Coordinates of C-alpha atoms in Angstrom, one line a residue:
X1 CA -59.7 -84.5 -15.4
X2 CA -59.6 -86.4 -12.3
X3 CA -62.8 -88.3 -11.1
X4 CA -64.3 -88.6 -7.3
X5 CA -64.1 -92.6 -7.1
X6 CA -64.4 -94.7 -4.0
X7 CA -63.3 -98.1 -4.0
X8 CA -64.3 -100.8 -1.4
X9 CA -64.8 -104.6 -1.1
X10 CA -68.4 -106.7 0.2
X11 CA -68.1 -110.0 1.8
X12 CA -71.0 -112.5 0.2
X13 CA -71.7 -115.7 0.0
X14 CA -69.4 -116.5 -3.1
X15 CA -66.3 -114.4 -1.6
X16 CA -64.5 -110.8 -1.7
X17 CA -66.4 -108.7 -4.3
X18 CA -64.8 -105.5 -5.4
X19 CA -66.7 -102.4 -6.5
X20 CA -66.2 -98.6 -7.1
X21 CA -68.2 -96.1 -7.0
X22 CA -68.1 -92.4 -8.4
X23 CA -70.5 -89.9 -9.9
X24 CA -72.5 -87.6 -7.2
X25 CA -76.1 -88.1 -8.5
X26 CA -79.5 -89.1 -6.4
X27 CA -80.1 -92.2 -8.4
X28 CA -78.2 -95.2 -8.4
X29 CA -76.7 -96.8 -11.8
X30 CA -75.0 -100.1 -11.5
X31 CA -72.5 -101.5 -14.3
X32 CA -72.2 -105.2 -14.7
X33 CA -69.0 -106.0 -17.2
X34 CA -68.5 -108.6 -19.3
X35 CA -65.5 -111.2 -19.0
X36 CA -62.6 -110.1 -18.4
X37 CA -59.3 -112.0 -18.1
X38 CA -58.3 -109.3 -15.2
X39 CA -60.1 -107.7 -12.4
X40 CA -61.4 -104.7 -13.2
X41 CA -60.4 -102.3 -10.7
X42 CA -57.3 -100.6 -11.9
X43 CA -60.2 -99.4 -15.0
X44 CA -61.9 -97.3 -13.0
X45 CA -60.5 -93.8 -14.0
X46 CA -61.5 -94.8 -18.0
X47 CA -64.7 -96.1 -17.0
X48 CA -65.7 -93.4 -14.8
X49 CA -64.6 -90.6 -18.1
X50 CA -66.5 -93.2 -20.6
X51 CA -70.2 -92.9 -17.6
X52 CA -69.4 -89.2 -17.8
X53 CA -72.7 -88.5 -19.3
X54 CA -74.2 -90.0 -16.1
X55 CA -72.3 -89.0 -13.0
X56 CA -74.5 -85.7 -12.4
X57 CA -78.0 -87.6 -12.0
X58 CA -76.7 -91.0 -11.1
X59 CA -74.1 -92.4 -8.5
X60 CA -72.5 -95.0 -10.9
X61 CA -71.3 -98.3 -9.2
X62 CA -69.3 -100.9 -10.9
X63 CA -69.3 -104.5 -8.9
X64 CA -66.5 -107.3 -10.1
X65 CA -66.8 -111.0 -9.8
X66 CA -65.7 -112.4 -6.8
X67 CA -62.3 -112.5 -6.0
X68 CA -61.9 -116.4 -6.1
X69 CA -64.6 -117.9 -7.7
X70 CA -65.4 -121.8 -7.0
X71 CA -65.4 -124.4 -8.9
X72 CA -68.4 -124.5 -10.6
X73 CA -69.9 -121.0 -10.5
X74 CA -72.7 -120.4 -12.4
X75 CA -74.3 -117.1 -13.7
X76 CA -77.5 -117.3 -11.1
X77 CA -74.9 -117.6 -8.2
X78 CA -73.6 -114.1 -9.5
X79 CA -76.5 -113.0 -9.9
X80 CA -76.9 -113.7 -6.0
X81 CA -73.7 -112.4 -5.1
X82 CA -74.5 -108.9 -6.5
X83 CA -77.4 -108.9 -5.0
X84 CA -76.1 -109.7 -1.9
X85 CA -73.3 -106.7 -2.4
X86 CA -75.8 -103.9 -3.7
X87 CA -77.9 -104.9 -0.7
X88 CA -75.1 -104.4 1.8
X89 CA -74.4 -101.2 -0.3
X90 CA -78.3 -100.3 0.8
X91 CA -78.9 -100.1 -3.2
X92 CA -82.3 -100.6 -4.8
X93 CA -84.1 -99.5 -7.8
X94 CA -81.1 -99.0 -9.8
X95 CA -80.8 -98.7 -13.0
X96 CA -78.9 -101.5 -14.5
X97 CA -76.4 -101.7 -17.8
X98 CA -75.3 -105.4 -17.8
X99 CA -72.4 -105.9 -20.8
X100 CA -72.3 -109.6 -22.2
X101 CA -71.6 -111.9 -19.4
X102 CA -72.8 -108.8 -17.3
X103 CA -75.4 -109.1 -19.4
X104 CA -76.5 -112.5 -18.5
X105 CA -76.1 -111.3 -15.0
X106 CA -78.3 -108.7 -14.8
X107 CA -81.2 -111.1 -16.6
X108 CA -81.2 -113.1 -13.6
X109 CA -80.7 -110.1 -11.5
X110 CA -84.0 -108.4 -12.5
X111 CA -85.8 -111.8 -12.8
X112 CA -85.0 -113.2 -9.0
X113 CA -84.8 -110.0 -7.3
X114 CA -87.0 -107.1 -9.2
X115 CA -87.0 -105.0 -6.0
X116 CA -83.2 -104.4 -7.0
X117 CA -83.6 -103.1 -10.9
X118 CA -85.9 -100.3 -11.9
X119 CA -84.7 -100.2 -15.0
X120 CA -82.6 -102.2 -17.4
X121 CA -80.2 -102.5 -20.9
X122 CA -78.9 -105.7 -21.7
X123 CA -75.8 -105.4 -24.4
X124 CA -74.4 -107.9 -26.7
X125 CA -75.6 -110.9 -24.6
X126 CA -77.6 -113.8 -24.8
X127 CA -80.1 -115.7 -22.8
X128 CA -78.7 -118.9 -24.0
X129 CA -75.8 -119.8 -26.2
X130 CA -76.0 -120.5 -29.9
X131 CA -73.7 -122.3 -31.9
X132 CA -71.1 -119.8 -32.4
X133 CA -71.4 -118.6 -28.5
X134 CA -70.4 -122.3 -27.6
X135 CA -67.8 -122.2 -30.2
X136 CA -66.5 -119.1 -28.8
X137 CA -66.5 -119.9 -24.9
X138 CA -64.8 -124.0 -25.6
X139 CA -62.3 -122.4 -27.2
X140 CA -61.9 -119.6 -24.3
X141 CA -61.9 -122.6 -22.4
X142 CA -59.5 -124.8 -23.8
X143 CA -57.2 -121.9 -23.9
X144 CA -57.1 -121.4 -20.3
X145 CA -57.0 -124.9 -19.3
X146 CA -53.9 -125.2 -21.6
X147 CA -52.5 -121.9 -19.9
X148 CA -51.5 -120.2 -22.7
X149 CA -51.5 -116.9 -21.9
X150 CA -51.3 -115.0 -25.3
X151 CA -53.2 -117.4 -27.1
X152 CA -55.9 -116.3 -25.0
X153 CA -55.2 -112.7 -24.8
X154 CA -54.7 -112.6 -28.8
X155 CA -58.3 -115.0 -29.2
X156 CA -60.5 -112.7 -27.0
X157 CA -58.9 -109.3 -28.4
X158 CA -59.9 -110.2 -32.1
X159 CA -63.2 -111.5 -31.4
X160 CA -64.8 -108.9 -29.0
X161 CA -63.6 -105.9 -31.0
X162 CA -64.2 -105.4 -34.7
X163 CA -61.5 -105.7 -37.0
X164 CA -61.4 -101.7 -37.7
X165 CA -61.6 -101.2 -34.4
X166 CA -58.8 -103.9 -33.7
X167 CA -56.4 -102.3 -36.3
X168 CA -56.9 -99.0 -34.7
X169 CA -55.6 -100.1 -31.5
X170 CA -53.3 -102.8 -32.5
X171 CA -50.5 -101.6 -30.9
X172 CA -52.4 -101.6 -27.1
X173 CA -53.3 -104.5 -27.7
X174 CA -50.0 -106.0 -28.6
X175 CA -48.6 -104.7 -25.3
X176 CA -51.3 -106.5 -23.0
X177 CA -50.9 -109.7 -24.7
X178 CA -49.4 -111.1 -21.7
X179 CA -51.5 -109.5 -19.2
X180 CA -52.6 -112.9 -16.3
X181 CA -51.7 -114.6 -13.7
X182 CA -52.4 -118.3 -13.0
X183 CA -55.0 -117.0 -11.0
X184 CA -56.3 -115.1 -13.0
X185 CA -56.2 -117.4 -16.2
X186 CA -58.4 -119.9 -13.3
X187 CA -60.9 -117.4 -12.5
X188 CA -61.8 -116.5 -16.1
X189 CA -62.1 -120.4 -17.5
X190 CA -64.7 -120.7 -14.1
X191 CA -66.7 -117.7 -16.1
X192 CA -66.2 -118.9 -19.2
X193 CA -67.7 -122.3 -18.4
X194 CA -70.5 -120.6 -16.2
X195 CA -71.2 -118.4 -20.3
X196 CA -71.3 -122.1 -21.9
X197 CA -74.0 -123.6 -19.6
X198 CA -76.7 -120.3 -19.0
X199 CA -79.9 -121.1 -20.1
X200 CA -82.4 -118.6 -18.5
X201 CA -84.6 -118.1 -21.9
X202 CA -88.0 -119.9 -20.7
X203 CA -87.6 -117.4 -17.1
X204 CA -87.1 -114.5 -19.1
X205 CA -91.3 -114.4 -18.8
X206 CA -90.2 -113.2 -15.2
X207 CA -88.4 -110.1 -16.0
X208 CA -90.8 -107.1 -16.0
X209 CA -89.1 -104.3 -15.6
X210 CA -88.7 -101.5 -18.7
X211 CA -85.7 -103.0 -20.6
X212 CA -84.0 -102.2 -23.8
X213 CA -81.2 -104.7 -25.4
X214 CA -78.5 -103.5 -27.8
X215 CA -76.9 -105.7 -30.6
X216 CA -74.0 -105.6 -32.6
X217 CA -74.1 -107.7 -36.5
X218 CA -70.4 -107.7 -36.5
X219 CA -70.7 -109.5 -33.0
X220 CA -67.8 -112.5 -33.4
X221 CA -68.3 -113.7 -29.8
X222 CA -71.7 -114.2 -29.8
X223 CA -73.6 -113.5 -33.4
X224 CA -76.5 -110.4 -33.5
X225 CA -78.7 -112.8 -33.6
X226 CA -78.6 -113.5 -29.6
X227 CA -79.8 -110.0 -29.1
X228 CA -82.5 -110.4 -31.9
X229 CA -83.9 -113.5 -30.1
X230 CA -83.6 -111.6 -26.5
X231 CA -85.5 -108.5 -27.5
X232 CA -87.8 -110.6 -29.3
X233 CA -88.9 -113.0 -25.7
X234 CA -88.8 -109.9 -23.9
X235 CA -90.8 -108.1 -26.1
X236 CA -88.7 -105.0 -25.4
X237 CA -86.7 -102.1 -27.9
X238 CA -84.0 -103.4 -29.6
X239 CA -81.2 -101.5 -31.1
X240 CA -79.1 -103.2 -33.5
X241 CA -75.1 -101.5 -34.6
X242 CA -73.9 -102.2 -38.4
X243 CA -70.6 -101.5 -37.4
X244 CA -69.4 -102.5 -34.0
X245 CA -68.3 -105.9 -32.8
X246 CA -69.2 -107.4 -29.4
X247 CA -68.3 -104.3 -27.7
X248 CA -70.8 -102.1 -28.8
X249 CA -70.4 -100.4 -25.4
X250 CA -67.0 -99.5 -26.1
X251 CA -67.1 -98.7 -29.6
X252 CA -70.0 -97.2 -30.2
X253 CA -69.9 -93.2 -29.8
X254 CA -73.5 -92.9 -29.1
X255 CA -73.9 -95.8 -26.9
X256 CA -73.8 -94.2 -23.6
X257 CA -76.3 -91.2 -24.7
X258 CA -78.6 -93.8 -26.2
X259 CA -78.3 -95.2 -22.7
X260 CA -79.1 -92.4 -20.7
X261 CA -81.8 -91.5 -23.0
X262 CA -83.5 -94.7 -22.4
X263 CA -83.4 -94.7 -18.6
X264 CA -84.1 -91.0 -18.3
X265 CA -86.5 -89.6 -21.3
X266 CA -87.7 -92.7 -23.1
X267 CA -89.2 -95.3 -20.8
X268 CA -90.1 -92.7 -18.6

């Protein structure tokens, strides 16, 4: 099946953004994604046939990170730069599914500009790292610095998808074990370091909008526990997977229904 999607760039104040858009809805659904050692753009056939379930109410938009990030990039100016691009875009009250490090994004996104989020899910993410979360991202880290391409590939592949999973797929991931440039090894140690330094847990009191965070206890990257502790400040649903690893949204089967329920039955 082949899938309406437009593809554009926004200039803002922390460079080139990409985004895509498809889906021919009234509302607006935007999709923050986690890190990723690659731009994301060349994904947007899967993700637009995984957001199927959502591209007849909703027009679903998909931003990157800035094409070049500088040194020093934190998670707040991200936050800024996305708002900066979905106001361009003339985007607000969207609904907002922010995926680990888009998940950290799209805390400081509702708390710093509510007028942009009407509604929110937060998945396998944190609002500050625990000990295995800065175990995970010094490594990530290290590995980049060092340049070591399929160390990296090979470190990130096991730990964000569950072993099962991982078996599953082995193959695929074998073949993109080489997958980065320099640049893009450069722009993902930037994000990585941005992951290791977030703290935004005491201004989570300024996030108000209807919100609902999914977990994962097989979560290698990050533990279960930094979705337990998010739901529990934000006083908000929490649903919890036995069997998926960090990427819940990619492994899960139900994840995208549960979703759209959420947004479109159950907070209503």
């Amino acid at each position: 099946m082949e899938y309406n999607i437009t593809k554009g760039a926004v200039e803002t104040k922390g460079g080139r953004m990409q985004y895509f858009c498809t889906g021919t809805g009234e509302a607006d659904l935007v999709l923050l994604p986690g890190l990723s050692i690659t731009g994301l753009m060349s994904a947007a056939p899967a993700v637009a046939k995984a957001y199927e379930v959502f591209t007849q109410k909703c027009r679903l938009w998909l931003f990157d990170r800035p094409d070049v990030l500088a040194e020093g990039c934190s998670i707040r100016d991200m936050a800024r730069d996305t708002a900066e691009a979905m106001k361009e875009l003339g985007l607000s009250q969207a609904y907002v599914i922010g995926c680990s490090m888009g998940g950290m994004i799209a805390q400081c996104l509702a708390e710093e500009y509510p007028e942009l989020v009407k509604e929110l899910v937060i998945t396998n993410s944190m609002a500050r790292p625990n000990a295995l979360a800065r175990r995970t991202f010094t490594r990530w880290i290290a590995l980049a610095k060092a340049g070591n391409v399929v160390a990296l590939n090979r470190d990130v592949q096991t730990k964000v998808y569950s072993q099962e999973y991982f078996r599953r797929f082995a193959d695929a991931f074998k073949a993109q074990e080489t997958v980065g440039t320099p640049e893009d090894i450069e722009r993902f140690r930037i994000q990585a370091e941005a992951c290791l330094h977030f703290d935004a847990y005491e201004d989570l009191a300024k996030l108000h909008c209807p919100t609902l965070v999914v977990g994962a206890w097989k979560d290698r990257v990050l533990s279960g526990q930094t979705s337990v502790a998010l739901a529990k400040k934000l006083k908000c649903e929490l649903y919890m997977t036995e069997y998926c690893g960090h990427a819940t949204y990619d492994e899960s089967p139900v994840f995208k229904n549960d979703v759209y329920q959420f947004f479109f039955y159950i907070s209503q």
